[in-house]
XYZ file of N, CA and C in Angstrom:
741
model
N 98.053 -65.936 -49.956
C 98.267 -66.180 -48.534
C 97.078 -66.957 -47.986
N 97.312 -68.111 -47.358
C 96.186 -68.845 -46.785
C 95.915 -68.364 -45.360
N 94.896 -68.925 -44.769
C 94.445 -68.460 -43.455
C 94.759 -69.464 -42.361
N 95.760 -70.286 -42.563
C 96.101 -71.349 -41.617
C 96.243 -70.830 -40.197
N 95.406 -71.368 -39.305
C 95.430 -71.078 -37.869
C 95.017 -69.650 -37.506
N 94.499 -68.886 -38.460
C 93.943 -67.576 -38.131
C 92.636 -67.785 -37.372
N 92.424 -67.024 -36.308
C 91.215 -67.146 -35.496
C 90.176 -66.152 -36.002
N 89.041 -66.667 -36.442
C 88.021 -65.838 -37.091
C 86.688 -65.975 -36.354
N 86.168 -64.868 -35.851
C 84.838 -64.837 -35.252
C 83.850 -64.382 -36.313
N 82.767 -65.142 -36.472
C 81.736 -64.814 -37.459
C 80.391 -64.738 -36.745
N 79.767 -63.572 -36.747
C 78.429 -63.452 -36.168
C 77.391 -63.758 -37.248
N 76.198 -64.124 -36.806
C 75.170 -64.513 -37.765
C 75.584 -65.728 -38.566
N 76.258 -66.667 -37.898
C 76.875 -67.804 -38.592
C 75.926 -68.974 -38.810
N 74.691 -68.882 -38.346
C 73.802 -70.040 -38.397
C 73.146 -70.252 -39.754
N 73.303 -69.297 -40.677
C 72.692 -69.456 -41.997
C 73.310 -68.448 -42.964
N 72.933 -68.564 -44.237
C 73.256 -67.565 -45.238
C 74.726 -67.246 -45.387
N 75.033 -65.956 -45.436
C 76.398 -65.482 -45.659
C 77.335 -65.951 -44.554
N 76.873 -65.915 -43.308
C 77.721 -66.339 -42.193
C 78.107 -67.798 -42.284
N 77.149 -68.646 -42.593
C 77.412 -70.077 -42.722
C 78.375 -70.349 -43.876
N 78.109 -69.735 -45.027
C 78.964 -69.941 -46.199
C 80.383 -69.455 -45.941
N 80.497 -68.331 -45.233
C 81.819 -67.774 -44.935
C 82.590 -68.684 -43.985
N 81.899 -69.222 -42.998
C 82.550 -70.132 -42.048
C 83.127 -71.342 -42.769
N 82.352 -71.927 -43.656
C 82.830 -73.095 -44.405
C 84.010 -72.729 -45.302
N 83.919 -71.577 -45.954
C 84.984 -71.166 -46.872
C 86.284 -70.905 -46.123
N 86.247 -70.164 -45.030
C 87.467 -69.817 -44.308
C 88.042 -71.020 -43.566
N 87.163 -71.863 -43.021
C 87.643 -73.084 -42.357
C 88.325 -73.998 -43.362
N 87.817 -74.004 -44.583
C 88.419 -74.820 -45.620
C 89.807 -74.368 -46.013
N 90.142 -73.128 -45.658
C 91.480 -72.590 -45.938
C 92.345 -72.567 -44.684
N 91.927 -73.300 -43.648
C 92.774 -73.460 -42.470
C 92.463 -72.576 -41.290
N 91.471 -71.685 -41.413
C 91.136 -70.812 -40.291
C 90.431 -71.588 -39.188
N 90.639 -71.131 -37.947
C 89.882 -71.646 -36.810
C 88.677 -70.731 -36.632
N 87.502 -71.223 -36.989
C 86.333 -70.361 -37.030
C 85.493 -70.492 -35.761
N 85.064 -69.342 -35.263
C 84.189 -69.292 -34.097
C 82.814 -68.874 -34.592
N 81.846 -69.752 -34.429
C 80.512 -69.579 -34.976
C 79.603 -68.977 -33.913
N 79.070 -67.795 -34.173
C 78.229 -67.115 -33.194
C 76.865 -66.793 -33.794
N 75.816 -67.123 -33.063
C 74.437 -66.806 -33.446
C 73.535 -67.216 -32.295
N 72.245 -66.951 -32.446
C 71.303 -67.306 -31.382
C 70.848 -68.762 -31.465
N 70.866 -69.341 -32.674
C 70.336 -70.701 -32.862
C 71.447 -71.722 -32.650
N 71.559 -72.194 -31.409
C 72.657 -73.086 -31.041
C 72.620 -74.397 -31.827
N 71.419 -74.908 -32.099
C 71.329 -76.170 -32.823
C 71.908 -76.047 -34.230
N 71.645 -74.919 -34.876
C 72.185 -74.700 -36.224
C 73.703 -74.552 -36.174
N 74.192 -73.897 -35.125
C 75.638 -73.729 -34.976
C 76.327 -75.074 -34.783
N 75.744 -75.916 -33.956
C 76.347 -77.225 -33.693
C 76.364 -78.085 -34.955
N 75.300 -77.984 -35.756
C 75.258 -78.736 -37.015
C 76.336 -78.242 -37.970
N 76.514 -76.924 -38.026
C 77.550 -76.347 -38.890
C 78.937 -76.736 -38.400
N 79.140 -76.691 -37.095
C 80.426 -77.094 -36.508
C 80.750 -78.528 -36.897
N 79.759 -79.389 -36.819
C 79.950 -80.789 -37.179
C 80.331 -80.935 -38.649
N 79.660 -80.194 -39.516
C 79.963 -80.251 -40.954
C 81.395 -79.806 -41.232
N 81.817 -78.731 -40.561
C 83.174 -78.205 -40.763
C 84.213 -79.214 -40.295
N 83.972 -79.811 -39.130
C 84.926 -80.778 -38.591
C 84.990 -82.049 -39.439
N 83.867 -82.474 -39.983
C 83.858 -83.644 -40.859
C 84.673 -83.387 -42.126
N 84.724 -82.116 -42.534
C 85.489 -81.740 -43.729
C 86.957 -81.471 -43.406
N 87.343 -81.674 -42.141
C 88.738 -81.491 -41.746
C 89.064 -80.145 -41.155
N 88.038 -79.312 -40.918
C 88.266 -77.973 -40.374
C 88.155 -77.925 -38.860
N 88.350 -76.721 -38.324
C 88.312 -76.498 -36.878
C 87.296 -75.417 -36.559
N 86.378 -75.692 -35.626
C 85.326 -74.728 -35.325
C 84.909 -74.797 -33.865
N 84.399 -73.678 -33.386
C 83.830 -73.561 -32.044
C 82.473 -72.890 -32.192
N 81.441 -73.445 -31.569
C 80.105 -72.861 -31.621
C 79.786 -72.179 -30.296
N 79.375 -70.910 -30.358
C 79.035 -70.159 -29.153
C 77.703 -69.449 -29.375
N 76.718 -69.800 -28.587
C 75.429 -69.118 -28.678
C 75.599 -67.675 -28.214
N 75.167 -66.726 -29.040
C 75.346 -65.319 -28.690
C 74.349 -64.447 -29.435
N 73.800 -63.487 -28.720
C 72.915 -62.468 -29.286
C 73.717 -61.173 -29.345
N 73.939 -60.634 -30.537
C 74.813 -59.461 -30.666
C 74.241 -58.225 -29.993
N 72.938 -58.222 -29.683
C 72.361 -57.067 -29.004
C 72.668 -57.060 -27.511
N 73.247 -58.155 -27.021
C 73.572 -58.262 -25.594
C 75.089 -58.251 -25.425
N 75.603 -57.191 -24.864
C 77.059 -57.066 -24.765
C 77.657 -58.172 -23.898
N 76.912 -58.619 -22.906
C 77.403 -59.717 -22.084
C 77.631 -60.977 -22.894
N 76.749 -61.235 -23.853
C 76.932 -62.390 -24.729
C 78.211 -62.267 -25.548
N 78.501 -61.056 -25.997
C 79.693 -60.849 -26.832
C 80.957 -60.926 -25.985
N 80.893 -60.442 -24.756
C 82.026 -60.621 -23.841
C 82.324 -62.107 -23.669
N 81.275 -62.895 -23.480
C 81.432 -64.337 -23.307
C 81.984 -64.976 -24.582
N 81.502 -64.531 -25.730
C 81.977 -65.044 -27.018
C 83.481 -64.843 -27.171
N 83.938 -63.650 -26.879
C 85.363 -63.348 -27.028
C 86.189 -64.095 -25.988
N 85.652 -64.214 -24.771
C 86.365 -64.955 -23.724
C 86.537 -66.418 -24.118
N 85.481 -67.047 -24.617
C 85.566 -68.450 -25.030
C 86.508 -68.616 -26.219
N 86.520 -67.620 -27.109
C 87.451 -67.653 -28.240
C 88.892 -67.639 -27.744
N 89.176 -66.743 -26.820
C 90.529 -66.644 -26.262
C 90.949 -67.931 -25.562
N 90.026 -68.509 -24.791
C 90.343 -69.726 -24.037
C 90.576 -70.928 -24.952
N 89.865 -70.967 -26.072
C 89.916 -72.139 -26.953
C 90.982 -72.023 -28.034
N 91.032 -70.875 -28.689
C 91.921 -70.707 -29.846
C 92.971 -69.613 -29.685
N 92.731 -68.663 -28.766
C 93.598 -67.496 -28.665
C 92.880 -66.264 -29.180
N 93.584 -65.142 -29.265
C 92.943 -63.878 -29.632
C 92.397 -63.879 -31.055
N 91.375 -63.074 -31.263
C 90.716 -62.962 -32.560
C 91.612 -62.228 -33.558
N 91.829 -62.848 -34.704
C 92.587 -62.215 -35.787
C 91.669 -61.525 -36.788
N 90.515 -62.123 -37.036
C 89.555 -61.584 -38.000
C 88.158 -61.604 -37.385
N 87.480 -60.468 -37.436
C 86.096 -60.372 -36.991
C 85.217 -60.127 -38.213
N 84.233 -61.002 -38.424
C 83.267 -60.805 -39.508
C 81.933 -60.421 -38.875
N 81.615 -59.136 -38.922
C 80.373 -58.598 -38.367
C 79.260 -58.815 -39.388
N 78.615 -59.971 -39.316
C 77.652 -60.346 -40.339
C 76.205 -60.345 -39.850
N 75.981 -60.488 -38.555
C 74.610 -60.588 -38.040
C 73.791 -59.366 -38.458
N 72.598 -59.603 -38.957
C 71.746 -58.496 -39.371
C 70.331 -58.958 -39.652
N 69.383 -58.025 -39.610
C 67.988 -58.317 -39.946
C 67.480 -57.251 -40.906
N 66.408 -57.581 -41.658
C 65.910 -56.656 -42.677
C 64.381 -56.682 -42.763
N 63.676 -56.342 -41.682
C 62.218 -56.257 -41.761
C 61.771 -54.953 -42.431
N 61.882 -54.918 -43.754
C 61.508 -53.724 -44.497
C 60.052 -53.357 -44.219
N 59.748 -52.066 -44.229
C 58.366 -51.623 -44.039
C 58.251 -50.169 -44.484
N 57.047 -49.798 -44.880
C 56.792 -48.396 -45.203
C 56.684 -47.606 -43.904
N 57.307 -46.446 -43.872
C 57.321 -45.645 -42.649
C 55.917 -45.320 -42.161
N 54.996 -45.080 -43.088
C 53.631 -44.700 -42.705
C 52.898 -45.819 -41.965
N 53.394 -47.043 -42.118
C 52.737 -48.177 -41.458
C 53.231 -48.415 -40.033
N 54.181 -47.607 -39.623
C 54.581 -47.501 -38.217
C 54.970 -48.820 -37.549
N 55.903 -49.538 -38.160
C 56.447 -50.744 -37.526
C 57.599 -50.342 -36.602
N 57.253 -49.584 -35.581
C 58.255 -48.928 -34.736
C 59.184 -49.927 -34.050
N 58.621 -50.995 -33.504
C 59.457 -51.981 -32.806
C 60.467 -52.608 -33.765
N 60.068 -52.810 -35.004
C 60.986 -53.372 -35.991
C 62.088 -52.376 -36.347
N 61.750 -51.095 -36.407
C 62.785 -50.073 -36.642
C 63.864 -50.179 -35.567
N 63.405 -50.197 -34.309
C 64.341 -50.185 -33.190
C 65.156 -51.473 -33.123
N 64.516 -52.594 -33.462
C 65.230 -53.870 -33.462
C 66.323 -53.873 -34.526
N 66.030 -53.287 -35.703
C 67.052 -53.204 -36.747
C 68.264 -52.404 -36.296
N 68.000 -51.279 -35.652
C 69.100 -50.461 -35.144
C 69.899 -51.243 -34.109
N 69.185 -51.969 -33.251
C 69.854 -52.715 -32.179
C 70.756 -53.813 -32.743
N 70.253 -54.573 -33.716
C 71.037 -55.668 -34.285
C 72.087 -55.157 -35.258
N 71.660 -54.344 -36.211
C 72.535 -53.969 -37.338
C 73.592 -52.940 -36.976
N 73.318 -52.106 -35.985
C 74.297 -51.069 -35.595
C 74.899 -51.375 -34.227
N 74.053 -51.486 -33.202
C 74.591 -51.751 -31.860
C 75.303 -53.093 -31.796
N 74.810 -54.084 -32.547
C 75.474 -55.379 -32.576
C 76.892 -55.283 -33.103
N 77.071 -54.487 -34.141
C 78.415 -54.248 -34.686
C 79.305 -53.579 -33.649
N 78.751 -52.576 -32.966
C 79.534 -51.840 -31.973
C 79.908 -52.728 -30.787
N 78.998 -53.586 -30.364
C 79.321 -54.501 -29.260
C 80.499 -55.405 -29.620
N 80.481 -55.922 -30.837
C 81.572 -56.812 -31.263
C 82.890 -56.048 -31.392
N 82.830 -54.842 -31.879
C 84.040 -54.024 -31.977
C 84.591 -53.718 -30.584
N 83.699 -53.409 -29.660
C 84.131 -53.031 -28.309
C 84.888 -54.161 -27.620
N 84.534 -55.406 -27.943
C 85.159 -56.544 -27.264
C 86.388 -57.092 -27.994
N 86.551 -56.784 -29.271
C 87.683 -57.330 -30.024
C 88.769 -56.299 -30.321
N 88.388 -55.040 -30.438
C 89.370 -54.020 -30.827
C 90.515 -53.814 -29.839
N 90.252 -53.796 -28.521
C 91.363 -53.529 -27.598
C 92.554 -54.465 -27.804
N 92.297 -55.743 -27.988
C 93.391 -56.691 -28.187
C 94.067 -56.469 -29.535
N 93.271 -56.192 -30.573
C 93.859 -55.934 -31.892
C 94.772 -54.709 -31.848
N 94.310 -53.677 -31.154
C 95.114 -52.456 -31.034
C 96.413 -52.747 -30.294
N 96.327 -53.512 -29.209
C 97.518 -53.844 -28.428
C 98.514 -54.665 -29.251
N 98.005 -55.612 -30.029
C 98.889 -56.477 -30.817
C 99.298 -55.843 -32.154
N 98.609 -54.741 -32.506
C 98.812 -54.109 -33.818
C 98.650 -55.134 -34.944
N 97.512 -55.817 -34.852
C 97.208 -56.855 -35.828
C 95.716 -57.150 -35.789
N 95.108 -57.258 -36.964
C 93.705 -57.641 -36.997
C 93.045 -57.220 -38.286
N 91.893 -57.822 -38.542
C 91.117 -57.490 -39.732
C 89.651 -57.517 -39.348
N 88.957 -56.436 -39.628
C 87.531 -56.322 -39.347
C 86.782 -56.304 -40.678
N 85.821 -57.190 -40.804
C 84.976 -57.226 -41.992
C 83.548 -56.913 -41.560
N 83.012 -55.806 -42.042
C 81.647 -55.407 -41.723
C 80.756 -55.622 -42.944
N 79.618 -56.268 -42.742
C 78.700 -56.514 -43.840
C 77.675 -55.382 -43.896
N 77.815 -54.537 -44.898
C 76.826 -53.494 -45.155
C 75.915 -53.990 -46.274
N 75.655 -53.181 -47.266
C 74.727 -53.542 -48.332
C 74.757 -52.445 -49.388
N 74.273 -52.756 -50.591
C 74.070 -51.667 -51.548
C 73.043 -50.689 -50.995
N 72.223 -51.163 -50.032
C 71.275 -50.277 -49.349
C 71.996 -49.281 -48.446
N 73.282 -49.475 -48.242
C 74.087 -48.494 -47.517
C 74.560 -47.364 -48.408
N 74.161 -47.405 -49.666
C 74.481 -46.334 -50.619
C 73.235 -45.801 -51.321
N 72.191 -46.636 -51.407
C 70.966 -46.273 -52.117
C 69.774 -46.568 -51.221
N 68.791 -45.687 -51.245
C 67.588 -45.882 -50.438
C 66.406 -46.152 -51.368
N 65.593 -47.132 -50.979
C 64.385 -47.415 -51.755
C 63.177 -47.310 -50.833
N 61.980 -47.079 -51.389
C 60.782 -47.038 -50.544
C 60.648 -48.332 -49.750
N 60.397 -48.190 -48.476
C 60.284 -49.344 -47.600
C 61.586 -49.707 -46.918
N 62.677 -49.108 -47.360
C 63.975 -49.457 -46.805
C 64.648 -48.335 -46.046
N 63.892 -47.327 -45.632
C 64.496 -46.149 -45.005
C 65.326 -46.502 -43.776
N 64.744 -47.254 -42.846
C 65.463 -47.566 -41.612
C 66.572 -48.581 -41.881
N 66.274 -49.592 -42.689
C 67.310 -50.577 -43.026
C 68.508 -49.882 -43.678
N 68.235 -49.011 -44.647
C 69.331 -48.272 -45.284
C 70.072 -47.418 -44.275
N 69.324 -46.818 -43.351
C 69.974 -46.018 -42.320
C 70.980 -46.826 -41.527
N 70.627 -48.072 -41.205
C 71.559 -48.911 -40.445
C 72.771 -49.287 -41.287
N 72.554 -49.517 -42.578
C 73.661 -49.933 -43.434
C 74.533 -48.752 -43.851
N 73.963 -47.544 -43.963
C 74.780 -46.339 -44.113
C 75.680 -46.192 -42.890
N 75.113 -46.472 -41.699
C 75.892 -46.365 -40.462
C 77.054 -47.346 -40.459
N 76.815 -48.586 -40.883
C 77.885 -49.586 -40.923
C 78.998 -49.129 -41.863
N 78.616 -48.548 -42.994
C 79.625 -48.080 -43.945
C 80.421 -46.915 -43.360
N 79.742 -45.998 -42.660
C 80.437 -44.865 -42.039
C 81.380 -45.334 -40.934
N 80.912 -46.266 -40.110
C 81.755 -46.818 -39.046
C 82.989 -47.483 -39.640
N 82.788 -48.217 -40.714
C 83.907 -48.914 -41.366
C 84.943 -47.931 -41.875
N 84.482 -46.873 -42.507
C 85.417 -45.900 -43.071
C 86.174 -45.166 -41.972
N 85.472 -44.847 -40.895
C 86.142 -44.190 -39.775
C 87.181 -45.084 -39.130
N 86.821 -46.353 -38.931
C 87.775 -47.315 -38.367
C 89.016 -47.436 -39.238
N 88.780 -47.536 -40.541
C 89.911 -47.677 -41.468
C 90.877 -46.508 -41.327
N 90.349 -45.303 -41.308
C 91.205 -44.125 -41.238
C 91.954 -44.040 -39.909
N 91.304 -44.472 -38.846
C 91.922 -44.393 -37.524
C 92.955 -45.495 -37.278
N 92.655 -46.698 -37.759
C 93.413 -47.857 -37.301
C 94.389 -48.449 -38.306
N 94.127 -48.306 -39.580
C 95.001 -48.953 -40.563
C 96.412 -48.368 -40.556
N 96.569 -47.048 -40.667
C 97.933 -46.508 -40.762
C 98.756 -46.680 -39.492
N 98.118 -46.547 -38.334
C 98.878 -46.506 -37.079
C 98.910 -47.835 -36.323
N 97.933 -48.711 -36.578
C 97.852 -49.942 -35.785
C 97.795 -51.213 -36.642
N 97.971 -51.067 -37.936
C 98.034 -52.231 -38.833
C 96.765 -53.076 -38.778
N 95.615 -52.410 -38.537
C 94.328 -53.113 -38.497
C 93.559 -52.775 -39.764
N 93.298 -53.809 -40.561
C 92.598 -53.587 -41.819
C 91.086 -53.665 -41.607
N 90.358 -52.891 -42.382
C 88.899 -52.846 -42.284
C 88.316 -52.961 -43.687
N 87.427 -53.927 -43.862
C 86.791 -54.136 -45.159
C 85.280 -54.057 -45.004
N 84.644 -53.276 -45.852
C 83.188 -53.176 -45.865
C 82.670 -53.919 -47.097
N 81.877 -54.940 -46.873
C 81.293 -55.740 -47.945
C 79.863 -55.251 -48.187
N 79.534 -54.977 -49.447
C 78.239 -54.367 -49.775
C 77.506 -55.202 -50.823
N 76.796 -56.246 -50.390
C 76.083 -57.088 -51.352
C 74.785 -56.449 -51.840
N 74.400 -56.834 -53.058
C 73.061 -56.538 -53.540
C 72.134 -57.652 -53.088
N 71.236 -58.066 -53.967
C 70.254 -59.092 -53.609
C 70.921 -60.451 -53.443
N 70.789 -61.028 -52.252
C 71.379 -62.329 -51.939
C 70.271 -63.250 -51.438
N 70.334 -64.492 -51.829
C 69.335 -65.473 -51.420
C 69.621 -65.948 -49.994
N 69.077 -65.226 -49.020
C 69.261 -65.561 -47.602
C 67.905 -65.517 -46.898
N 67.922 -65.645 -45.571
C 66.693 -65.611 -44.786
C 66.248 -64.185 -44.445
N 66.968 -63.176 -44.906
C 66.667 -61.798 -44.507
C 65.228 -61.388 -44.784
N 64.719 -61.756 -45.948
C 63.362 -61.317 -46.300
C 62.285 -62.013 -45.476
N 62.653 -63.070 -44.759
C 61.667 -63.791 -43.951
C 61.160 -62.962 -42.778
N 61.876 -61.887 -42.436
C 61.478 -61.077 -41.276
C 60.519 -59.942 -41.650
N 60.151 -59.817 -42.918
C 59.266 -58.729 -43.353
C 57.829 -59.067 -42.963
N 57.195 -58.179 -42.181
C 55.815 -58.400 -41.738
C 54.840 -57.387 -42.335
N 55.340 -56.348 -42.996
C 54.487 -55.330 -43.611
C 53.841 -55.926 -44.862
N 52.550 -56.282 -44.765
C 51.872 -56.984 -45.862
C 51.810 -56.148 -47.130
N 51.646 -54.842 -46.965
C 51.606 -53.962 -48.139
C 52.941 -53.997 -48.873
N 54.031 -53.946 -48.110
C 55.357 -53.944 -48.729
C 55.688 -55.290 -49.350
N 55.250 -56.390 -48.727
C 55.570 -57.724 -49.245
C 55.120 -57.862 -50.685
N 53.926 -57.415 -50.985
C 53.420 -57.524 -52.350
C 54.220 -56.659 -53.310
N 54.516 -55.421 -52.896
C 55.300 -54.524 -53.742
C 56.714 -55.055 -53.939
N 57.265 -55.675 -52.885
C 58.629 -56.213 -52.945
C 58.707 -57.348 -53.957
N 57.700 -58.203 -53.962
C 57.668 -59.308 -54.920
C 57.647 -58.775 -56.345
N 56.834 -57.736 -56.585
C 56.749 -57.154 -57.921
C 58.061 -56.501 -58.317
N 58.705 -55.815 -57.365
C 59.953 -55.104 -57.654
C 61.089 -56.065 -57.969
N 61.103 -57.201 -57.272
C 62.169 -58.169 -57.503
C 61.984 -58.906 -58.829
N 60.715 -59.106 -59.210
C 60.423 -59.728 -60.495
C 61.177 -61.023 -60.713
N 61.875 -61.108 -61.839
C 62.630 -62.316 -62.193
C 64.113 -62.195 -61.832
N 64.421 -61.355 -60.868
C 65.811 -61.138 -60.478
C 66.449 -62.437 -59.990
N 67.650 -62.713 -60.477
C 68.412 -63.861 -60.005
C 69.264 -63.432 -58.815
N 68.907 -63.905 -57.621
C 69.617 -63.521 -56.411
C 70.993 -64.184 -56.376
N 71.950 -63.497 -55.773
C 73.271 -64.082 -55.562
C 73.188 -65.217 -54.554
N 74.060 -66.187 -54.710
C 74.219 -67.233 -53.716
C 75.141 -66.730 -52.619
N 74.901 -67.154 -51.382
C 75.751 -66.733 -50.259
C 77.221 -67.065 -50.488
N 77.481 -68.118 -51.247
C 78.865 -68.504 -51.521
C 79.629 -67.405 -52.246
N 78.928 -66.616 -53.056
C 79.592 -65.522 -53.777
C 80.106 -64.467 -52.805
N 79.351 -64.207 -51.742
C 79.780 -63.226 -50.740
C 80.910 -63.815 -49.900
N 80.815 -65.102 -49.601
C 81.896 -65.767 -48.865
C 83.207 -65.691 -49.644
N 83.130 -65.843 -50.953
C 84.326 -65.733 -51.797
C 84.933 -64.338 -51.687
N 84.072 -63.317 -51.669
C 84.561 -61.943 -51.565
C 85.248 -61.692 -50.224
N 84.653 -62.211 -49.154
C 85.250 -62.068 -47.822
C 86.594 -62.786 -47.778
N 86.636 -63.989 -48.329
C 87.889 -64.742 -48.375
C 88.962 -63.969 -49.127
N 88.587 -63.381 -50.234
C 89.538 -62.583 -51.014
C 90.123 -61.443 -50.173
N 89.255 -60.731 -49.463
C 89.710 -59.579 -48.682
C 90.649 -59.974 -47.554
N 90.304 -61.043 -46.829
C 91.086 -61.389 -45.636
C 92.325 -62.217 -45.952
N 92.455 -62.694 -47.176
C 93.612 -63.518 -47.522
C 94.676 -62.756 -48.306
N 94.510 -61.432 -48.406
C 95.527 -60.634 -49.084
C 96.781 -60.484 -48.211
N 97.937 -60.214 -48.833
C 99.154 -59.972 -48.054
C 98.975 -58.784 -47.106
N 99.786 -58.712 -46.073
C 99.644 -57.680 -45.051
C 99.698 -56.264 -45.595
N 100.384 -56.076 -46.724
C 100.516 -54.718 -47.252
C 99.403 -54.357 -48.235
N 98.391 -55.221 -48.352
C 97.254 -54.946 -49.231
C 95.996 -54.792 -48.378
N 95.318 -53.668 -48.530
C 94.146 -53.349 -47.716
C 92.947 -53.190 -48.647
N 92.060 -54.172 -48.656
C 90.840 -54.097 -49.458
C 89.799 -53.339 -48.640
N 89.501 -52.105 -49.042
C 88.618 -51.246 -48.254
C 87.143 -51.586 -48.415
N 86.697 -51.716 -49.669
C 85.289 -51.954 -49.945
C 85.127 -52.926 -51.108
N 84.112 -53.757 -51.030
C 83.735 -54.634 -52.136
C 82.218 -54.584 -52.271
N 81.751 -54.174 -53.434
C 80.317 -54.136 -53.701
C 80.005 -55.099 -54.834
N 78.981 -55.917 -54.670
C 78.626 -56.878 -55.712
C 77.116 -57.042 -55.776
N 76.612 -57.240 -57.002
C 75.197 -57.454 -57.234
C 75.029 -58.588 -58.235
N 73.812 -59.153 -58.277
C 73.546 -60.073 -59.393
C 73.659 -59.302 -60.711
N 74.113 -59.967 -61.734
C 74.223 -59.315 -63.043
C 72.870 -58.759 -63.486
N 71.795 -59.431 -63.068
C 70.448 -59.012 -63.486
C 69.872 -57.863 -62.657
N 70.619 -57.421 -61.635
C 70.126 -56.326 -60.787
C 70.631 -54.994 -61.288
N 69.751 -54.062 -61.534
C 70.140 -52.768 -62.071
C 70.864 -51.897 -61.080
């Protein structure tokens, strides 16, 4: 089943998994709505998609601000119609050791990784419920199942995303025909590690990663495409993937 004319909102679309997913879904006929804080990156991506024959809308939005998400959904409705697929991808990962007390970073992670997801759900779910149609894709992580030193708060946010996804699935799939997929990547070559400021952890992180071959964002985009392009009677609940070299 292709995605022709399906309206897809993607948060965190300015780089990494979000950017790759936008290109992949637009290439299969979806009308993609690109949301992130970096408007210049969004406009460049929109241009690339349109040059390749796709359809895209760029909307500057910070997922921590519910007003921004209200505006995002309103512009989506005005331009393309109601959202068929929501890809909750925006996230940050400033790993740190708890003893080093990067408190503001803890709170920012919760705000982006958890509250950002909830803001997007709050603005898209009512219409999906009314139409009894929709697909929600939440990006968690293998860190949503396993905790490592330095990742306590990050894992906490990704455990939360996985719990929210499972609850949504149980509530909405049987009665409202709304599918929910939780994507759980391992190590991916994205900008996430650029936000780490804990100098002690940075050195340990480099040693721990060693010669690990990180996944390309395109691999995660392929997984998302697989989940959202299944027939209506197929519900892909969870997909977890890691580099072959990651234990």
